[in-house]
Short mmCIF file of C-alpha atoms and ligand atoms in Angstrom, two decimals:
data_model
loop_
_atom_site.label_atom_id
_atom_site.label_comp_id
_atom_site.label_asym_id
_atom_site.label_seq_id
_atom_site.Cartn_x
_atom_site.Cartn_y
_atom_site.Cartn_z
CA UNK A 1356 -13.61 19.06 -14.56
CA UNK A 1357 -10.26 17.46 -13.94
CA UNK A 1358 -9.24 17.68 -10.33
CA UNK A 1359 -5.90 19.37 -10.02
CA UNK A 1360 -3.89 19.73 -6.88
CA UNK A 1361 -5.13 23.26 -6.14
CA UNK A 1362 -6.94 23.75 -2.85
CA UNK A 1363 -4.65 21.10 -1.54
CA UNK A 1364 -5.58 21.13 2.11
CA UNK A 1365 -9.29 21.17 1.15
CA UNK A 1366 -8.74 18.12 -1.00
CA UNK A 1367 -7.35 16.10 1.91
CA UNK A 1368 -10.30 17.11 4.12
CA UNK A 1369 -12.72 16.22 1.34
CA UNK A 1370 -11.13 12.82 0.95
CA UNK A 1371 -11.18 12.09 4.68
CA UNK A 1372 -14.90 12.88 4.85
CA UNK A 1373 -15.68 10.95 1.64
CA UNK A 1374 -13.72 8.01 3.07
CA UNK A 1375 -15.88 8.01 6.17
CA UNK A 1376 -19.21 8.64 4.43
CA UNK A 1377 -18.74 5.90 1.84
CA UNK A 1378 -17.11 3.37 4.16
CA UNK A 1379 -13.50 3.45 3.00
CA UNK A 1380 -11.89 4.41 6.32
CA UNK A 1381 -13.23 5.09 9.82
CA UNK A 1382 -11.44 6.34 12.87
CA UNK A 1383 -10.50 3.47 15.18
CA UNK A 1384 -12.71 3.11 18.28
CA UNK A 1385 -14.66 6.15 17.10
CA UNK A 1386 -17.52 5.71 19.59
CA UNK A 1387 -14.93 6.10 22.38
CA UNK A 1388 -13.55 9.28 20.88
CA UNK A 1389 -11.06 7.53 18.59
CA UNK A 1390 -7.48 6.44 19.11
CA UNK A 1391 -4.87 8.79 17.74
CA UNK A 1392 -3.47 7.70 14.37
CA UNK A 1393 -5.34 4.40 14.28
CA UNK A 1394 -7.80 3.77 11.44
CA UNK A 1395 -10.22 1.02 10.43
CA UNK A 1396 -10.96 0.12 6.83
CA UNK A 1397 -14.68 -0.15 6.04
CA UNK A 1398 -16.44 -2.29 3.39
CA UNK A 1399 -15.13 -0.33 0.37
CA UNK A 1400 -11.75 0.44 1.92
CA UNK A 1401 -10.96 -3.15 2.77
CA UNK A 1402 -11.68 -4.21 -0.83
CA UNK A 1403 -9.51 -1.40 -2.18
CA UNK A 1404 -6.60 -2.24 0.13
CA UNK A 1405 -6.89 -5.97 -0.57
CA UNK A 1406 -6.83 -5.22 -4.29
CA UNK A 1407 -3.69 -3.08 -3.82
CA UNK A 1408 -1.99 -5.90 -1.91
CA UNK A 1409 -3.13 -8.47 -4.50
CA UNK A 1410 -1.78 -6.28 -7.31
CA UNK A 1411 1.57 -6.06 -5.52
CA UNK A 1412 1.64 -9.82 -4.85
CA UNK A 1413 0.81 -10.57 -8.49
CA UNK A 1414 3.58 -8.30 -9.75
CA UNK A 1415 6.15 -9.46 -7.19
CA UNK A 1416 5.36 -13.16 -6.66
CA UNK A 1417 2.58 -14.77 -8.73
CA UNK A 1418 3.79 -13.61 -12.13
CA UNK A 1419 7.48 -14.21 -11.50
CA UNK A 1420 9.64 -17.28 -11.53
CA UNK A 1421 12.40 -15.77 -9.36
CA UNK A 1422 10.45 -14.60 -6.28
CA UNK A 1423 8.64 -16.60 -3.59
CA UNK A 1424 6.58 -15.42 -0.62
CA UNK A 1425 6.54 -16.01 3.11
CA UNK A 1426 4.40 -14.96 6.06
CA UNK A 1427 6.56 -14.54 9.16
CA UNK A 1428 5.36 -13.88 12.69
CA UNK A 1429 5.17 -10.34 14.07
CA UNK A 1430 6.99 -11.23 17.30
CA UNK A 1431 10.56 -12.34 16.75
CA UNK A 1432 13.53 -13.32 18.90
CA UNK A 1433 14.79 -10.11 20.59
CA UNK A 1434 18.33 -10.77 19.28
CA UNK A 1435 17.01 -10.12 15.77
CA UNK A 1436 16.64 -6.44 16.66
CA UNK A 1437 20.13 -6.30 18.14
CA UNK A 1438 21.59 -7.76 14.96
CA UNK A 1439 19.56 -5.52 12.67
CA UNK A 1440 20.58 -2.41 14.60
CA UNK A 1441 17.00 -1.47 15.51
CA UNK A 1442 17.56 -1.72 19.27
CA UNK A 1443 20.41 0.74 19.28
CA UNK A 1444 19.68 2.83 16.23
CA UNK A 1445 15.99 2.87 15.32
CA UNK A 1446 15.19 6.16 16.96
CA UNK A 1447 14.00 9.62 16.07
CA UNK A 1448 15.17 12.88 17.69
CA UNK A 1449 12.45 14.33 19.91
CA UNK A 1450 11.94 17.80 21.46
CA UNK A 1451 9.11 19.14 23.61
CA UNK A 1452 7.96 22.71 24.05
CA UNK A 1453 8.28 23.63 27.74
CA UNK A 1454 5.41 26.11 27.41
CA UNK A 1455 2.65 24.58 25.24
CA UNK A 1456 3.87 20.95 25.71
CA UNK A 1457 3.69 20.28 21.96
CA UNK A 1458 6.06 17.54 20.80
CA UNK A 1459 8.13 17.68 17.60
CA UNK A 1460 10.59 15.62 15.61
CA UNK A 1461 13.76 17.68 15.83
CA UNK A 1462 14.75 16.75 12.28
CA UNK A 1463 11.46 18.26 11.02
CA UNK A 1464 12.17 21.69 12.58
CA UNK A 1465 14.10 24.43 10.86
CA UNK A 1466 15.52 25.80 14.08
CA UNK A 1467 15.68 24.37 17.54
CA UNK A 1468 15.70 27.69 19.47
CA UNK A 1469 11.97 28.27 19.77
CA UNK A 1470 8.70 26.34 19.51
CA UNK A 1471 7.23 26.94 16.02
CA UNK A 1472 3.72 27.03 17.51
CA UNK A 1473 3.98 29.35 20.54
CA UNK A 1474 7.58 30.55 20.53
CA UNK A 1475 8.25 28.83 23.87
CA UNK A 1476 11.55 27.27 24.89
CA UNK A 1477 12.31 23.76 23.62
CA UNK A 1478 13.85 20.90 25.62
CA UNK A 1479 17.16 19.27 24.70
CA UNK A 1480 16.95 16.76 21.84
CA UNK A 1481 16.37 13.21 23.11
CA UNK A 1482 16.52 10.03 21.07
CA UNK A 1483 13.30 8.05 21.16
CA UNK A 1484 13.25 4.39 20.10
CA UNK A 1485 10.32 3.70 17.79
CA UNK A 1486 9.84 0.05 18.67
CA UNK A 1487 6.80 -1.01 20.67
CA UNK A 1488 7.72 -3.28 23.57
CA UNK A 1489 5.63 -5.97 25.11
CA UNK A 1490 6.14 -9.04 27.31
CA UNK A 1491 6.04 -12.69 26.37
CA UNK A 1492 4.37 -14.89 29.01
CA UNK A 1493 2.97 -13.92 32.39
CA UNK A 1494 6.09 -12.36 33.98
CA UNK A 1495 6.75 -8.76 33.00
CA UNK A 1496 10.52 -8.58 33.41
CA UNK A 1497 13.31 -7.68 31.06
CA UNK A 1498 14.03 -11.31 30.16
CA UNK A 1499 10.47 -11.54 28.79
CA UNK A 1500 10.67 -8.39 26.65
CA UNK A 1501 9.77 -8.80 22.99
CA UNK A 1502 9.16 -6.20 20.30
CA UNK A 1503 6.40 -5.67 17.77
CA UNK A 1504 8.31 -5.78 14.49
CA UNK A 1505 8.96 -2.29 13.06
CA UNK A 1506 9.45 -3.76 9.57
CA UNK A 1507 8.63 -7.03 7.84
CA UNK A 1508 12.06 -7.29 6.21
CA UNK A 1509 13.79 -8.99 9.14
CA UNK A 1510 11.32 -11.90 9.00
CA UNK A 1511 12.55 -12.48 5.46
CA UNK A 1512 16.24 -12.03 6.18
CA UNK A 1513 16.36 -14.50 9.08
CA UNK A 1514 14.58 -17.06 6.88
CA UNK A 1515 17.04 -16.66 4.01
CA UNK A 1516 18.56 -20.14 4.29
CA UNK A 1517 15.27 -21.90 5.11
CA UNK A 1518 13.62 -20.50 2.01
CA UNK A 1519 16.63 -20.82 -0.27
CA UNK A 1520 17.05 -24.49 0.62
CA UNK A 1521 13.35 -25.44 0.74
CA UNK A 1522 12.56 -23.76 -2.58
CA UNK A 1523 15.98 -24.71 -4.07
CA UNK A 1524 16.73 -21.19 -5.24
CA UNK A 1525 19.95 -19.67 -6.45
CA UNK A 1526 20.73 -15.93 -6.43
CA UNK A 1527 19.47 -13.80 -8.00
CA UNK A 1528 16.12 -14.52 -6.34
CA UNK A 1529 13.70 -12.72 -4.04
CA UNK A 1530 11.54 -13.36 -0.99
CA UNK A 1531 8.42 -11.22 -0.54
CA UNK A 1532 6.11 -10.61 2.37
CA UNK A 1533 3.06 -8.49 3.23
CA UNK A 1534 2.23 -7.88 6.87
CA UNK A 1535 1.69 -5.54 9.78
CA UNK A 1536 4.47 -3.45 11.26
CA UNK A 1537 4.44 -1.13 14.26
CA UNK A 1538 6.31 2.07 14.95
CA UNK A 1539 5.73 4.36 17.87
CA UNK A 1540 5.95 7.41 15.60
CA UNK A 1541 6.45 10.74 17.38
CA UNK A 1542 4.32 12.67 14.93
CA UNK A 1543 1.80 10.43 13.17
CA UNK A 1544 -0.67 12.16 10.88
CA UNK A 1545 -1.94 13.04 7.44
CA UNK A 1546 -4.74 10.50 7.74
CA UNK A 1547 -3.45 6.98 6.98
CA UNK A 1548 -0.11 8.27 5.64
CA UNK A 1549 1.81 7.96 8.91
CA UNK A 1550 0.33 5.71 11.56
CA UNK A 1551 1.68 3.60 14.40
CA UNK A 1552 0.26 0.35 13.05
CA UNK A 1553 0.50 -0.18 9.31
CA UNK A 1554 1.01 -2.79 6.65
CA UNK A 1555 4.16 -3.17 4.61
CA UNK A 1556 4.80 -4.91 1.30
CA UNK A 1557 8.49 -5.75 1.23
CA UNK A 1558 10.73 -7.85 -0.94
CA UNK A 1559 14.36 -8.76 -0.37
CA UNK A 1560 16.13 -9.57 -3.62
CA UNK A 1561 19.34 -11.56 -3.07
CA UNK A 1562 21.91 -11.10 -5.80
CA UNK A 1563 25.52 -12.15 -6.40
CA UNK A 1564 27.60 -9.15 -5.20
CA UNK A 1565 28.73 -8.24 -8.71
CA UNK A 1566 25.11 -7.92 -9.94
CA UNK A 1567 23.90 -5.50 -7.28
CA UNK A 1568 23.92 -2.33 -9.40
CA UNK A 1569 22.11 -3.99 -12.28
CA UNK A 1570 19.31 -5.20 -10.00
CA UNK A 1571 19.12 -1.92 -8.10
CA UNK A 1572 18.54 -0.12 -11.40
CA UNK A 1573 16.01 -2.73 -12.42
CA UNK A 1574 13.94 -2.47 -9.22
CA UNK A 1575 13.83 1.31 -9.07
CA UNK A 1576 12.29 1.44 -12.53
CA UNK A 1577 10.01 -1.59 -12.00
CA UNK A 1578 8.59 -0.21 -8.77
CA UNK A 1579 7.93 3.25 -10.21
CA UNK A 1580 6.22 1.66 -13.19
CA UNK A 1581 3.94 -0.43 -10.92
CA UNK A 1582 2.23 2.71 -9.57
CA UNK A 1583 1.78 4.02 -13.13
CA UNK A 1584 0.40 0.70 -14.34
CA UNK A 1585 -2.32 0.93 -11.73
CA UNK A 1586 -3.36 4.37 -12.81
CA UNK A 1587 -1.42 6.97 -10.83
CA UNK A 1588 -0.77 9.97 -13.04
CA UNK A 1589 2.91 10.03 -14.04
CA UNK A 1590 3.19 13.74 -13.16
CA UNK A 1591 2.27 12.89 -9.56
CA UNK A 1592 5.14 10.41 -9.22
CA UNK A 1593 8.88 10.89 -9.01
CA UNK A 1594 12.04 9.12 -7.90
CA UNK A 1595 14.15 10.91 -5.32
CA UNK A 1596 17.68 9.64 -4.80
CA UNK A 1597 18.99 9.84 -1.26
CA UNK A 1598 21.93 12.11 -0.61
CA UNK A 1599 25.04 10.39 0.71
CA UNK A 1600 24.42 11.77 4.23
CA UNK A 1601 20.86 10.38 4.24
CA UNK A 1602 22.01 6.82 3.60
CA UNK A 1603 22.12 4.23 6.38
CA UNK A 1604 25.79 3.38 7.06
CA UNK A 1605 25.45 -0.04 5.39
CA UNK A 1606 23.45 1.13 2.36
CA UNK A 1607 25.20 1.70 -0.95
CA UNK A 1608 22.27 3.52 -2.57
CA UNK A 1609 18.65 4.33 -1.84
CA UNK A 1610 15.85 5.98 -3.75
CA UNK A 1611 12.31 6.88 -2.73
CA UNK A 1612 9.27 6.62 -4.96
CA UNK A 1613 7.41 9.79 -4.03
CA UNK A 1614 3.83 10.83 -4.68
CA UNK A 1615 2.49 14.37 -4.82
CA UNK A 1616 -0.01 14.17 -1.96
CA UNK A 1617 -2.14 17.24 -1.19
CA UNK A 1618 0.36 17.83 1.68
CA UNK A 1619 3.35 17.71 -0.68
CA UNK A 1620 5.78 15.21 -2.20
CA UNK A 1621 6.07 12.29 0.22
CA UNK A 1622 7.53 8.80 0.25
CA UNK A 1623 5.46 5.87 -0.93
CA UNK A 1624 8.25 3.34 -1.09
CA UNK A 1625 12.00 3.07 -0.62
CA UNK A 1626 14.31 0.96 -2.77
CA UNK A 1627 17.67 0.32 -1.15
CA UNK A 1628 20.87 -1.51 -1.94
CA UNK A 1629 21.54 -2.93 1.55
CA UNK A 1630 24.75 -4.71 0.48
CA UNK A 1631 25.57 -7.91 2.39
CA UNK A 1632 25.14 -6.19 5.75
CA UNK A 1633 22.01 -8.00 6.96
CA UNK A 1634 23.07 -11.55 6.21
CA UNK A 1635 26.50 -10.92 7.74
CA UNK A 1636 24.99 -9.40 10.88
CA UNK A 1637 22.55 -12.28 11.36
CA UNK A 1638 25.35 -14.80 10.77
CA UNK A 1639 27.42 -13.12 13.44
CA UNK A 1640 24.62 -12.72 16.01
CA UNK A 1641 23.01 -16.14 15.50
CA UNK A 1642 26.18 -18.14 15.00
CA UNK A 1643 24.57 -19.71 11.92
CA UNK A 1644 26.45 -19.24 8.66
CA UNK A 1645 24.04 -17.62 6.20
CA UNK A 1646 26.50 -17.48 3.31
CA UNK A 1647 25.26 -19.03 0.09
CA UNK A 1648 27.20 -21.98 -1.29
CA UNK A 1649 27.39 -21.91 -5.06
CA UNK A 1650 27.56 -25.50 -6.28
CA UNK A 1651 28.88 -24.56 -9.71
CA UNK A 1652 31.80 -22.42 -8.60
CA UNK A 1653 32.21 -24.26 -5.26
CA UNK A 1654 32.41 -20.90 -3.50
CA UNK A 1655 30.67 -19.32 -0.49
CA UNK A 1656 29.45 -15.75 -0.61
CA UNK A 1657 27.03 -13.42 1.16
CA UNK A 1658 24.46 -12.22 -1.39
CA UNK A 1659 23.77 -8.50 -1.66
CA UNK A 1660 20.21 -7.42 -0.91
CA UNK A 1661 18.13 -5.02 -3.00
CA UNK A 1662 15.03 -4.11 -1.02
CA UNK A 1663 11.89 -2.47 -2.44
CA UNK A 1664 9.92 -1.60 0.74
CA UNK A 1665 6.42 -0.23 0.22
CA UNK A 1666 3.52 0.61 2.51
CA UNK A 1667 0.11 -0.89 1.73
CA UNK A 1668 -1.72 1.94 3.52
CA UNK A 1669 0.29 4.70 1.86
CA UNK A 1670 -0.18 3.12 -1.56
CA UNK A 1671 -3.93 2.75 -0.91
CA UNK A 1672 -4.14 6.40 0.13
CA UNK A 1673 -2.24 7.49 -2.99
CA UNK A 1674 -4.56 5.44 -5.25
CA UNK A 1675 -7.57 6.98 -3.50
CA UNK A 1676 -6.29 10.57 -3.75
CA UNK A 1677 -5.22 10.16 -7.36
CA UNK A 1678 -8.53 8.58 -8.38
CA UNK A 1679 -10.50 11.52 -6.98
CA UNK A 1680 -12.13 13.65 -9.64
CA UNK A 1681 -15.23 15.83 -9.95
CA UNK A 1682 -17.68 16.45 -12.77
CA UNK A 1683 -20.19 19.25 -13.24
CA UNK A 1684 -20.35 22.57 -11.40
CA UNK A 1685 -22.00 24.02 -8.31
CA UNK A 1686 -24.85 21.99 -6.92
CA UNK A 1687 -24.55 19.58 -9.86
CA UNK A 1688 -20.95 18.78 -9.00
CA UNK A 1689 -20.39 15.10 -8.39
CA UNK A 1690 -17.50 12.98 -7.34
CA UNK A 1691 -16.01 10.22 -9.47
CA UNK A 1692 -13.30 7.93 -8.18
CA UNK A 1693 -11.43 6.83 -11.29
CA UNK A 1694 -9.84 3.68 -9.88
CA UNK A 1695 -8.06 1.28 -12.16
CA UNK A 1696 -10.56 -1.59 -12.67
CA UNK A 1697 -8.24 -4.03 -10.89
CA UNK A 1698 -8.25 -1.83 -7.79
CA UNK A 1699 -11.91 -0.76 -7.80
CA UNK A 1700 -13.63 -2.16 -4.69
CA UNK A 1701 -16.74 -3.12 -6.69
CA UNK A 1702 -16.48 -4.01 -10.39
CA UNK A 1703 -20.12 -4.02 -11.50
CA UNK A 1704 -23.32 -2.50 -10.12
CA UNK A 1705 -26.52 -4.21 -11.23
CA UNK A 1706 -29.37 -1.70 -11.36
CA UNK A 1707 -32.93 -2.66 -12.41
CA UNK A 1708 -34.58 0.52 -13.70
CA UNK A 1709 -37.78 -0.01 -11.73
CA UNK A 1710 -38.85 -2.39 -9.00
CA UNK A 1711 -41.48 -4.19 -11.09
CA UNK A 1712 -42.24 -5.94 -14.42
CA UNK A 1713 -39.77 -8.70 -13.56
CA UNK A 1714 -36.75 -6.38 -13.76
CA UNK A 1715 -35.52 -7.11 -10.21
CA UNK A 1716 -35.66 -10.85 -10.92
CA UNK A 1717 -33.56 -10.49 -14.08
CA UNK A 1718 -31.14 -8.22 -12.19
CA UNK A 1719 -30.87 -10.72 -9.32
CA UNK A 1720 -30.02 -13.49 -11.73
CA UNK A 1721 -27.25 -11.49 -13.43
CA UNK A 1722 -25.95 -10.40 -10.03
CA UNK A 1723 -25.80 -14.02 -8.82
CA UNK A 1724 -24.03 -15.03 -12.02
CA UNK A 1725 -21.38 -12.30 -11.58
CA UNK A 1726 -20.77 -13.32 -7.95
CA UNK A 1727 -20.50 -16.98 -8.97
CA UNK A 1728 -17.66 -15.90 -11.27
CA UNK A 1729 -15.91 -14.01 -8.42
CA UNK A 1730 -16.64 -10.62 -9.99
CA UNK A 1731 -17.31 -8.42 -6.97
CA UNK A 1732 -20.66 -6.78 -7.70
CA UNK A 1733 -23.38 -4.80 -6.03
CA UNK A 1734 -27.14 -4.90 -6.49
CA UNK A 1735 -29.31 -1.81 -5.95
CA UNK A 1736 -32.91 -1.16 -6.92
CA UNK A 1737 -33.66 1.80 -4.64
CA UNK A 1738 -33.97 5.50 -5.73
CA UNK A 1739 -33.68 7.11 -9.17
CA UNK A 1740 -31.27 5.71 -11.74
CA UNK A 1741 -29.34 9.02 -11.82
CA UNK A 1742 -28.77 8.89 -8.06
CA UNK A 1743 -27.71 5.26 -8.26
CA UNK A 1744 -25.18 6.02 -11.05
CA UNK A 1745 -23.84 8.89 -8.98
CA UNK A 1746 -23.38 6.67 -5.91
CA UNK A 1747 -21.49 4.12 -8.00
CA UNK A 1748 -19.26 6.81 -9.55
CA UNK A 1749 -18.45 7.98 -6.04
CA UNK A 1750 -17.51 4.42 -5.05
CA UNK A 1751 -15.34 4.08 -8.16
CA UNK A 1752 -17.35 1.23 -9.73
CA UNK A 1753 -16.13 0.90 -13.35
CA UNK A 1754 -19.30 -0.70 -14.81
CA UNK A 1755 -23.02 -0.16 -14.19
CA UNK A 1756 -25.55 -2.44 -15.75
CA UNK A 1757 -29.19 -1.44 -16.12
CA UNK A 1758 -32.11 -3.78 -16.63
CA UNK A 1759 -34.81 -1.77 -18.45
CA UNK A 1760 -37.97 -2.23 -20.54
CA UNK A 1761 -35.98 -3.22 -23.62
CA UNK A 1762 -34.49 -6.09 -21.59
CA UNK A 1763 -37.97 -7.58 -21.38
CA UNK A 1764 -38.20 -7.57 -25.18
CA UNK A 1765 -34.76 -8.57 -26.38
CA UNK A 1766 -32.86 -9.81 -23.27
CA UNK A 1767 -30.20 -7.11 -23.57
CA UNK A 1768 -29.10 -4.78 -20.77
CA UNK A 1769 -27.40 -1.38 -20.82
CA UNK A 1770 -23.74 -1.42 -19.84
CA UNK A 1771 -22.40 1.97 -18.77
CA UNK A 1772 -18.68 2.67 -18.44
CA UNK A 1773 -17.70 5.00 -15.61
CA UNK A 1774 -14.96 7.02 -17.30
CA UNK A 1775 -16.17 7.37 -20.89
CA UNK A 1776 -19.85 7.50 -19.89
CA UNK A 1777 -20.37 5.32 -22.93
CA UNK A 1778 -23.54 3.21 -22.84
CA UNK A 1779 -24.25 0.21 -25.06
CA UNK A 1780 -26.38 -2.88 -25.03
CA UNK A 1781 -25.12 -6.34 -24.21
CA UNK A 1782 -27.01 -9.64 -24.20
CA UNK A 1783 -27.77 -10.38 -20.55
CA UNK A 1784 -26.44 -13.92 -20.91
CA UNK A 1785 -23.06 -12.51 -22.00
CA UNK A 1786 -22.47 -10.03 -19.22
CA UNK A 1787 -20.03 -12.21 -17.30
CA UNK A 1788 -18.02 -12.84 -20.46
CA UNK A 1789 -18.01 -9.19 -21.61
CA UNK A 1790 -17.18 -7.69 -18.21
CA UNK A 1791 -14.70 -10.47 -17.41
CA UNK A 1792 -12.88 -9.78 -20.70
CA UNK A 1793 -12.75 -6.04 -20.01
CA UNK A 1794 -11.33 -6.64 -16.54
CA UNK A 1795 -8.72 -9.07 -17.86
CA UNK A 1796 -7.75 -6.62 -20.62
CA UNK A 1797 -7.29 -3.84 -18.09
CA UNK A 1798 -4.80 -6.05 -16.27
CA UNK A 1799 -3.03 -7.55 -19.24
CA UNK A 1800 0.10 -5.45 -19.04
CA UNK A 1801 1.27 -7.74 -16.22
P1 ATP B 2580 9.34 7.72 6.68
O1 ATP B 2580 10.62 8.41 6.27
O2 ATP B 2580 8.12 8.25 5.99
O3 ATP B 2580 9.19 7.57 8.17
P2 ATP B 2580 10.76 5.31 6.29
O4 ATP B 2580 11.80 5.72 5.28
O5 ATP B 2580 11.15 5.18 7.71
O6 ATP B 2580 9.46 6.22 6.14
P3 ATP B 2580 10.81 2.57 5.56
O7 ATP B 2580 11.46 2.12 6.80
O8 ATP B 2580 11.65 2.65 4.32
O9 ATP B 2580 10.10 3.97 5.80
O10 ATP B 2580 9.51 1.70 5.31
C1 ATP B 2580 9.09 1.31 4.03
C2 ATP B 2580 7.68 1.79 3.75
O11 ATP B 2580 6.81 1.45 4.81
C3 ATP B 2580 7.55 3.30 3.62
O12 ATP B 2580 7.92 3.74 2.35
C4 ATP B 2580 6.07 3.50 3.87
O13 ATP B 2580 5.31 3.24 2.70
C5 ATP B 2580 5.76 2.42 4.91
N1 ATP B 2580 5.76 3.06 6.23
C6 ATP B 2580 6.82 3.30 7.04
N2 ATP B 2580 6.44 3.90 8.18
C7 ATP B 2580 5.09 4.05 8.10
C8 ATP B 2580 4.11 4.61 8.96
N3 ATP B 2580 4.42 5.10 10.15
N4 ATP B 2580 2.80 4.60 8.54
C9 ATP B 2580 2.46 4.08 7.34
N5 ATP B 2580 3.35 3.54 6.49
C10 ATP B 2580 4.65 3.52 6.84
#
């Protein structure tokens, strides 16, 4: 039975409890009662999220000649945040209810007269800066204040010249980065969708000013396609262009890739044409000229920046929600996570039918062989084969391999595919080759 987006709130609850039960995501510091909006990825979750980040890195860096990566530090010179506008402008409007003490983002409320929960009176709107502050060194005074970066982009922008010169690049080219960011969100929630500590996958694409529109168009389509390539149903994805009054003052255009979460259409990624604002600001604030010198035309110019900015946690959540499906009815209903093979936390489960007659030994050998070829696998010889298949479906494992009595006669094993339920026999010595080929084929569109 295909899972549709009916019973939407139920679906989110189901996914949160599945995530905990199967070790995708746990609440942070759970034994102490948890810490609001902080989450820990468990054994399956960490594989899934790493695969999402690897897929992004492959598409944005590994498979391209015009983009390189960096890994900048989280703490940066405080002047960076003055230049970027985050110190003065990175704030959300906040109101509190005087009666029930609930806190809201004013821009999320339809009217500011009364508390939507209890009808109590609301406070005046105050601006609340989202940056976490901390102190560098042992003295906690204002001269020692540093900020936890609220985005990874600035680490790229301030390194523009370093990277351009070291890697001898000429616009159009891009610099990509994956890393943690921190925002003291007023209203975190919806599981891992909005948290105060999260990972971003951002790329700044520097173009000659007269090519900005071409590259903006290119990246909006390329980024939408990436989510489809990795299995998100096209009808659950859309592009939403920002209205003029939504745009940051320096941005020429911006579009969000949105996903139809059980709680509604929500942003997965933003793609913005940031013009030459950032490089000009950093030139002015640092006193270092960040204009690019074009050797051919002997001219200086500030490249325009097209920025696809995605969240690794939001993307991971979208892949998890979209993969969720059920089969059967009533007490026979079972969960299948239909992950794209490249994203699946475990690729192959090796399952000897019984714990005797040499089947575990054959299974162990195949398992070892798969691991030696870096194919993340799992070995399980406990409980009935039906239960073991069901557990693997629920973990999203695309291939199960069973060692059975026929294996003892002809050295073949049963390979079972998660989505088609197709089962066929493969020579046990060829498993690595057959599965490896299937995995490579599933990824060949990149
Ligand atoms: P939102 O409007 O949802 O607050 P944003 O427009 O401020 O997001 P950007 O500054 O464009 O977000 O950040 C780029 C991406 O980083 C977002 O599309 C999202 O995937 C991710 N991201 C931003 N804030 C958070 C958060 N609090 N928790 C998880 N991911 C986030």
